[in-house]
Structure formats: C-alpha cells, structure tokens
Coordinates of C-alpha atoms in Angstrom, one line a residue:
X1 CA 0.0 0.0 0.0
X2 CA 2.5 2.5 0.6
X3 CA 3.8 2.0 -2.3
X4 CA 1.1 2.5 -4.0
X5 CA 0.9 6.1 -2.4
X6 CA 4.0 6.9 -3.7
X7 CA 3.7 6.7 -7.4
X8 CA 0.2 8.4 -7.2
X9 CA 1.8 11.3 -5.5
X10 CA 5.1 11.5 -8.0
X11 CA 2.7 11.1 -10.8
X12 CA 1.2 14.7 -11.4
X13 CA 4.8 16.2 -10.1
X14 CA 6.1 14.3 -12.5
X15 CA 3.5 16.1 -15.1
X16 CA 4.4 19.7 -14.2
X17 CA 7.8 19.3 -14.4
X18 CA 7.7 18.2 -18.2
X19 CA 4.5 20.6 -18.7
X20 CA 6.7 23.5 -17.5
X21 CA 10.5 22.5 -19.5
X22 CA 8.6 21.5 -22.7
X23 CA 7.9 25.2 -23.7
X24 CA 11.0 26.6 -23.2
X25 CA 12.3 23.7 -25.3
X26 CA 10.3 24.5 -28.0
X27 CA 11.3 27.7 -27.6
X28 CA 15.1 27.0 -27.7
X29 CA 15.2 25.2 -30.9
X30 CA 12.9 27.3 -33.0
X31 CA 15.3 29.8 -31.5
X32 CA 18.2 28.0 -32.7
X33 CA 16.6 27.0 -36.0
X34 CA 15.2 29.9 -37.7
X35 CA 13.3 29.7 -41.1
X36 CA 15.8 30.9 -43.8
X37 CA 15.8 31.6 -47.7
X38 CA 18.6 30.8 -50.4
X39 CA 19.0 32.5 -53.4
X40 CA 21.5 33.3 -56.2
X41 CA 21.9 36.2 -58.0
X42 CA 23.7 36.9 -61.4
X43 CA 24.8 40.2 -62.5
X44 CA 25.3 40.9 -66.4
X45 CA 26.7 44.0 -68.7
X46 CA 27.3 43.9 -72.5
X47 CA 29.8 46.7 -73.6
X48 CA 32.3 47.0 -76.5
X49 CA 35.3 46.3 -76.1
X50 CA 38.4 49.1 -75.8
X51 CA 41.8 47.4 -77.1
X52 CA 43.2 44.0 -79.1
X53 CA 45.4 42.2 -78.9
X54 CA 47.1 41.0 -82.7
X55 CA 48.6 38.0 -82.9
X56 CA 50.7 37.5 -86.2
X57 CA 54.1 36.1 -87.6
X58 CA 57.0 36.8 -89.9
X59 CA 57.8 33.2 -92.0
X60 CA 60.6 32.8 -94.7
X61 CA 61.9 30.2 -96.2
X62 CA 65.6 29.8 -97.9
X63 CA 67.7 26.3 -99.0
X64 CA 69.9 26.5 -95.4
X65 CA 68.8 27.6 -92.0
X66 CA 71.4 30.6 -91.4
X67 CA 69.4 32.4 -94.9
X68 CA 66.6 31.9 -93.6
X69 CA 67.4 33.5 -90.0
X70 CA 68.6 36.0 -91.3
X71 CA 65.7 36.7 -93.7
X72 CA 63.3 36.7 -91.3
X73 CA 65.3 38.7 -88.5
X74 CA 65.3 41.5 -91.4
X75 CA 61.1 40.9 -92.1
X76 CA 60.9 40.9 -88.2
X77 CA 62.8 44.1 -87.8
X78 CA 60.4 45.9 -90.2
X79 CA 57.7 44.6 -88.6
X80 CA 58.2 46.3 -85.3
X81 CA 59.8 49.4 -86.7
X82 CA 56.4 50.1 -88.4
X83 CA 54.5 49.7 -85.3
X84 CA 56.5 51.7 -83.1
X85 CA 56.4 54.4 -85.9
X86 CA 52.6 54.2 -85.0
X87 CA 53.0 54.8 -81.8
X88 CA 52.8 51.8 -79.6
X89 CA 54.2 51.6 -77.0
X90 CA 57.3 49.0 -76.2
X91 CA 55.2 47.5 -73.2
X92 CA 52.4 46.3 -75.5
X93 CA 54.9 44.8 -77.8
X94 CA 56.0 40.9 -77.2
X95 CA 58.3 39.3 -79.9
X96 CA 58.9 35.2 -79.1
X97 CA 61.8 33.3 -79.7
X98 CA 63.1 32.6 -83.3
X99 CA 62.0 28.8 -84.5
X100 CA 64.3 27.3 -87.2
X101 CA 62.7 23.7 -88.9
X102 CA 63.7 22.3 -91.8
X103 CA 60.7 21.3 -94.5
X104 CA 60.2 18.1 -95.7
X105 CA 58.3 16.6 -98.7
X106 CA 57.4 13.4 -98.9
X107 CA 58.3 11.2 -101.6
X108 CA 55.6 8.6 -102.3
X109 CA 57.7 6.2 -104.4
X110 CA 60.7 6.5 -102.2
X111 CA 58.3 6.2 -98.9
X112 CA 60.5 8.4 -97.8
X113 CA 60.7 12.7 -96.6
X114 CA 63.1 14.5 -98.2
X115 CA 64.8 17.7 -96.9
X116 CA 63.4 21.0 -99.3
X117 CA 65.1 24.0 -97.7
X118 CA 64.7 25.5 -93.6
X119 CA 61.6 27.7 -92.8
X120 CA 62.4 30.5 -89.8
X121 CA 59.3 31.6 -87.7
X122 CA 58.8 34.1 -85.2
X123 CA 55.4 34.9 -83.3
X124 CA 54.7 38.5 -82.6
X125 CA 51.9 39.9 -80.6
X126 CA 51.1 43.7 -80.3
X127 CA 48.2 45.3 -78.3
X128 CA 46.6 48.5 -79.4
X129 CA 44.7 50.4 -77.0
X130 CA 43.0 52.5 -79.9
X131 CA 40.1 50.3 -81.7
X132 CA 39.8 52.9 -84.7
X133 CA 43.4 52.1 -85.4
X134 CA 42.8 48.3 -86.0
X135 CA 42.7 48.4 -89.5
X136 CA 45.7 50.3 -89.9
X137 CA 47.9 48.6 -87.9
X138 CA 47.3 45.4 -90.0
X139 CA 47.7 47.0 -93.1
X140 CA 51.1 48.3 -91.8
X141 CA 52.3 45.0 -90.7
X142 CA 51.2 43.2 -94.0
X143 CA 53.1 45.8 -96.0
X144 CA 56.2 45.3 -94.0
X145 CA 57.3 41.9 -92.9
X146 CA 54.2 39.8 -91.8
X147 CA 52.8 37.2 -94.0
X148 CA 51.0 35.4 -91.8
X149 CA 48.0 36.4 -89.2
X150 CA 46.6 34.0 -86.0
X151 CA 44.1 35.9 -84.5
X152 CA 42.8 39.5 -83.4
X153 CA 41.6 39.5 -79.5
X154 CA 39.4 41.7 -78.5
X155 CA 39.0 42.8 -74.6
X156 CA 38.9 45.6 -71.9
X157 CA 41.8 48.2 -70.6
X158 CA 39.9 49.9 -67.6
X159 CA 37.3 47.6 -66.5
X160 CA 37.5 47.7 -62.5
X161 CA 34.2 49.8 -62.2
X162 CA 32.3 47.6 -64.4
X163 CA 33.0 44.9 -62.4
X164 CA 32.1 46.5 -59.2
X165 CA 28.7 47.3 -61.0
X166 CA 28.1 44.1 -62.3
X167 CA 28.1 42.8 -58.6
X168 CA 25.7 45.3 -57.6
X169 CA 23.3 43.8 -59.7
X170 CA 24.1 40.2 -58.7
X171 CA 23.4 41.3 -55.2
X172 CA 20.2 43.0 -56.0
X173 CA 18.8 40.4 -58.1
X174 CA 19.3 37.9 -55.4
X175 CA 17.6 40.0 -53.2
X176 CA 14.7 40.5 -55.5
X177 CA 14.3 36.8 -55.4
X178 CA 14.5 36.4 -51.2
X179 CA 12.0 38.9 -51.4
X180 CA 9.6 37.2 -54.0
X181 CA 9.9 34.1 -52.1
X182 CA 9.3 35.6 -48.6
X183 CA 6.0 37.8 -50.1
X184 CA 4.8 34.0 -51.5
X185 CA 4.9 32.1 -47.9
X186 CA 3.5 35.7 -46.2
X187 CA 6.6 36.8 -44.5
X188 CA 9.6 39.1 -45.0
X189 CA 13.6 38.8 -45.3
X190 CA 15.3 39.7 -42.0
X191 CA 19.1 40.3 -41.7
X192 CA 21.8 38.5 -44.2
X193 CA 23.2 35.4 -42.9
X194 CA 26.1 35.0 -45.5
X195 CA 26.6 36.5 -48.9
X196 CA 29.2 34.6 -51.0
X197 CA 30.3 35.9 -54.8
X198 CA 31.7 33.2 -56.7
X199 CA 34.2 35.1 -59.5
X200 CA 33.8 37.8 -62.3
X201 CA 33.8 36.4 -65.4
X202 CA 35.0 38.5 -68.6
X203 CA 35.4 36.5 -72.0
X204 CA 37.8 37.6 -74.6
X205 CA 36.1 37.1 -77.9
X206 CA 39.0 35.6 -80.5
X207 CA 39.0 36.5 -84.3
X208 CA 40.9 34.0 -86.1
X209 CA 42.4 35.0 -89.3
X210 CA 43.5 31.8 -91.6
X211 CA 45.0 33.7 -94.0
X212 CA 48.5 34.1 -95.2
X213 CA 49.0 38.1 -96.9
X214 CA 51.4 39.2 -99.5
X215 CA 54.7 40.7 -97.8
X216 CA 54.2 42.9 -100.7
X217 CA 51.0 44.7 -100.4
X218 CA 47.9 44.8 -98.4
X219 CA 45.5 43.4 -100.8
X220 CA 45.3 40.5 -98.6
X221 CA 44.2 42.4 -95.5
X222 CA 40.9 41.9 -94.4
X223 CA 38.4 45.1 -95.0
X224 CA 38.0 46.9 -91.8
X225 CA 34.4 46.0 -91.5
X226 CA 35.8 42.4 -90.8
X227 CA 37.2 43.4 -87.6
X228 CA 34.0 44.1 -86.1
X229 CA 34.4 43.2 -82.3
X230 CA 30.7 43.1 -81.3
X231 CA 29.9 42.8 -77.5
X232 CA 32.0 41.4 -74.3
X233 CA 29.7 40.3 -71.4
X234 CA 31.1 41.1 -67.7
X235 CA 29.2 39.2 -65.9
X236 CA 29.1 37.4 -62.3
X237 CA 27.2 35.2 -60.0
X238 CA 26.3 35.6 -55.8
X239 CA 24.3 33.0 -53.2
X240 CA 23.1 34.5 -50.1
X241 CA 21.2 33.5 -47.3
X242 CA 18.6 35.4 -45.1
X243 CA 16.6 35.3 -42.1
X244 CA 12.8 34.8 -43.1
X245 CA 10.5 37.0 -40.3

C-alpha cells in the first residue's frame, strides 16, 4: 500500500515538471533554427570592347637555315619598326623566340621525306589600345614583314568599375528573389546570414584569321568592317542566405 501512495503522488509532479521544460524547449530550438531563404543572383553587362590584342608572324623560307634566320630577323625588324612608328608603346609589344625547322616533302615512291630547304618563324603579338586604329595597324604589318596572321583578341583596358557594378546587380537580383519568395509564404527577409560571390567572369572574344598576306602589299588584309568586335559580357554570380520573419 504505501507503495502505491507513492507513485500516485510523483505522478502529477512528474506532469508539471515536463509541462513546465517543454515550452521553453520548444522555444530554444525554434530559437536555434530559424526559417531561412537561399538564393543566387547573377549580374550581367554587355559593352564594346576598348583594345586587341594582334597576334601575327613573320615566316621565310631559304635552302639553309642561317638564310633563312637571317631573312626573317630583317622581315621581323620591319615589322616592329612600323609599329613603333605608329605609336605603340614597347610595353604592348611581345616578340617570341626565333624557331628554325627544316621542311620536308614526302616522296611517295621512295616512302620516304626528303629535306626541301629550312623555314624561320617568329610569333609577334602587339596590343593597341586604340580600336579605330585596327585596321591600320594590319595594313602596316602586311606591308612590312608579316605574312601570316593567327588571330585578333578583343578585350577591356579599364574595367574595374564595371566589375564593381556588375556585382551590384548580382546582389540585388538575389535580393529581389528572397524577397519574391518571402511575399509567397507571407513573410519578409530579415538580416543576411552569408553572402558569397563566386568570380567575375570576362570572356575575350578571338578573331581568327587563316589567311596568309602578300609581304608585298595589303591586298590581302581583311576590309575593316571584318574586324567588327561586337559585344563582351562582364558578368558574375552571388548566393546568399537570409533570415525569413
């Protein structure tokens, strides 16, 4: 019997204990668990682009290698001489190491390649800061030493504050969206949790120019209307996280 007592009296204690800590659990872990929103955001801007970057070479060929050197260390030379007469500058200038190969032709009843003379190559690359001056700049390096062009890349000089814009936009797009999604489930965003940008992209559109030219003359140079650059997109991407209220 007197056990008996004892649970029935420990029983509603028992009760108001849990009755009383269960609340303040609850409380706790919605506390600790708040309702939150992810988004991302991407930012975009199309502009036109405000230098190139040429990409061409000075190739001759002669029956032994030291001809050829120096045939096409005297093309080079006249190469560069014209553009710095232009005005560019020596730091936008690059000229690459001299490549000496011999050429071979292969002999089909011999199964066999036979030496036809050495070819001398060097790869120059010059960056003009000036688009309106495109056209002239190829034309001068046709007409005095290149005979061969790789490609014409177009991209941007000054672009700092475009990518600092560009990321404002990311930022408010994402926000836009928190803010759709919070109006939906009939509540608003709160304070940032984290806000995480993940890199500004900035594509470099490459012309590419197959197309050997006349050391001679220009006749072989592209019309200036070819070098038409169109559009480079800037363009980046942020996720954040807020506090749904």
């Amino acid at each position: 019997m007197r056990r008996r007592q004892f649970n029935t009296v420990m029983a509603p204690v028992v009760a108001i204990v849990l009755f009383l800590v269960s609340p303040v659990q609850a409380q706790d872990g919605h506390a600790q668990h708040p309702s939150q929103v992810t988004v991302s955001g991407e930012g975009v801007i199309s502009t036109a682009p405000d230098m190139a970057t040429v990409q061409f070479a000075v190739v001759e060929r002669a029956d032994n290698p030291e001809t050829a050197r120096e045939n096409n260390a005297s093309a080079s030379a006249n190469a560069l001489n014209a553009v710095r007469a232009m005005g560019v500058e020596e730091m936008d200038i690059q000229m690459q190491n001299l490549q000496i190969n011999p050429m071979r032709e292969y002999d089909p009843d011999r199964r066999t390649y036979n030496e036809t003379g050495w070819e001398a190559t060097r790869n120059l690359t010059v960056t003009i800061r000036n688009l309106d001056e495109l056209p002239d700049l190829i034309a001068l390096i046709v007409t005095n030493g290149a005979n061969r062009m790789n490609s014409i890349q177009y991209g941007l000089d000054e672009r700092g504050d475009l990518e600092l814009e560009v990321l404002r936009l990311a930022v408010l797009r994402a926000k836009a969206k928190a803010e759709t999604m919070a109006t939906a489930l009939e509540k608003e965003i709160g304070g940032i949790v984290t806000l995480n940008e993940h890199g500004v992209s900035v594509p470099r559109p490459v012309m590419r120019l197959e197309a050997s030219f006349d050391m001679a003359s220009a006749k072989g140079a592209p019309e200036p209307d070819a070098y038409a650059s169109g559009q480079i997109e800037i363009r980046t991407s942020v996720t954040a996280v807020y506090f749904l209220k």
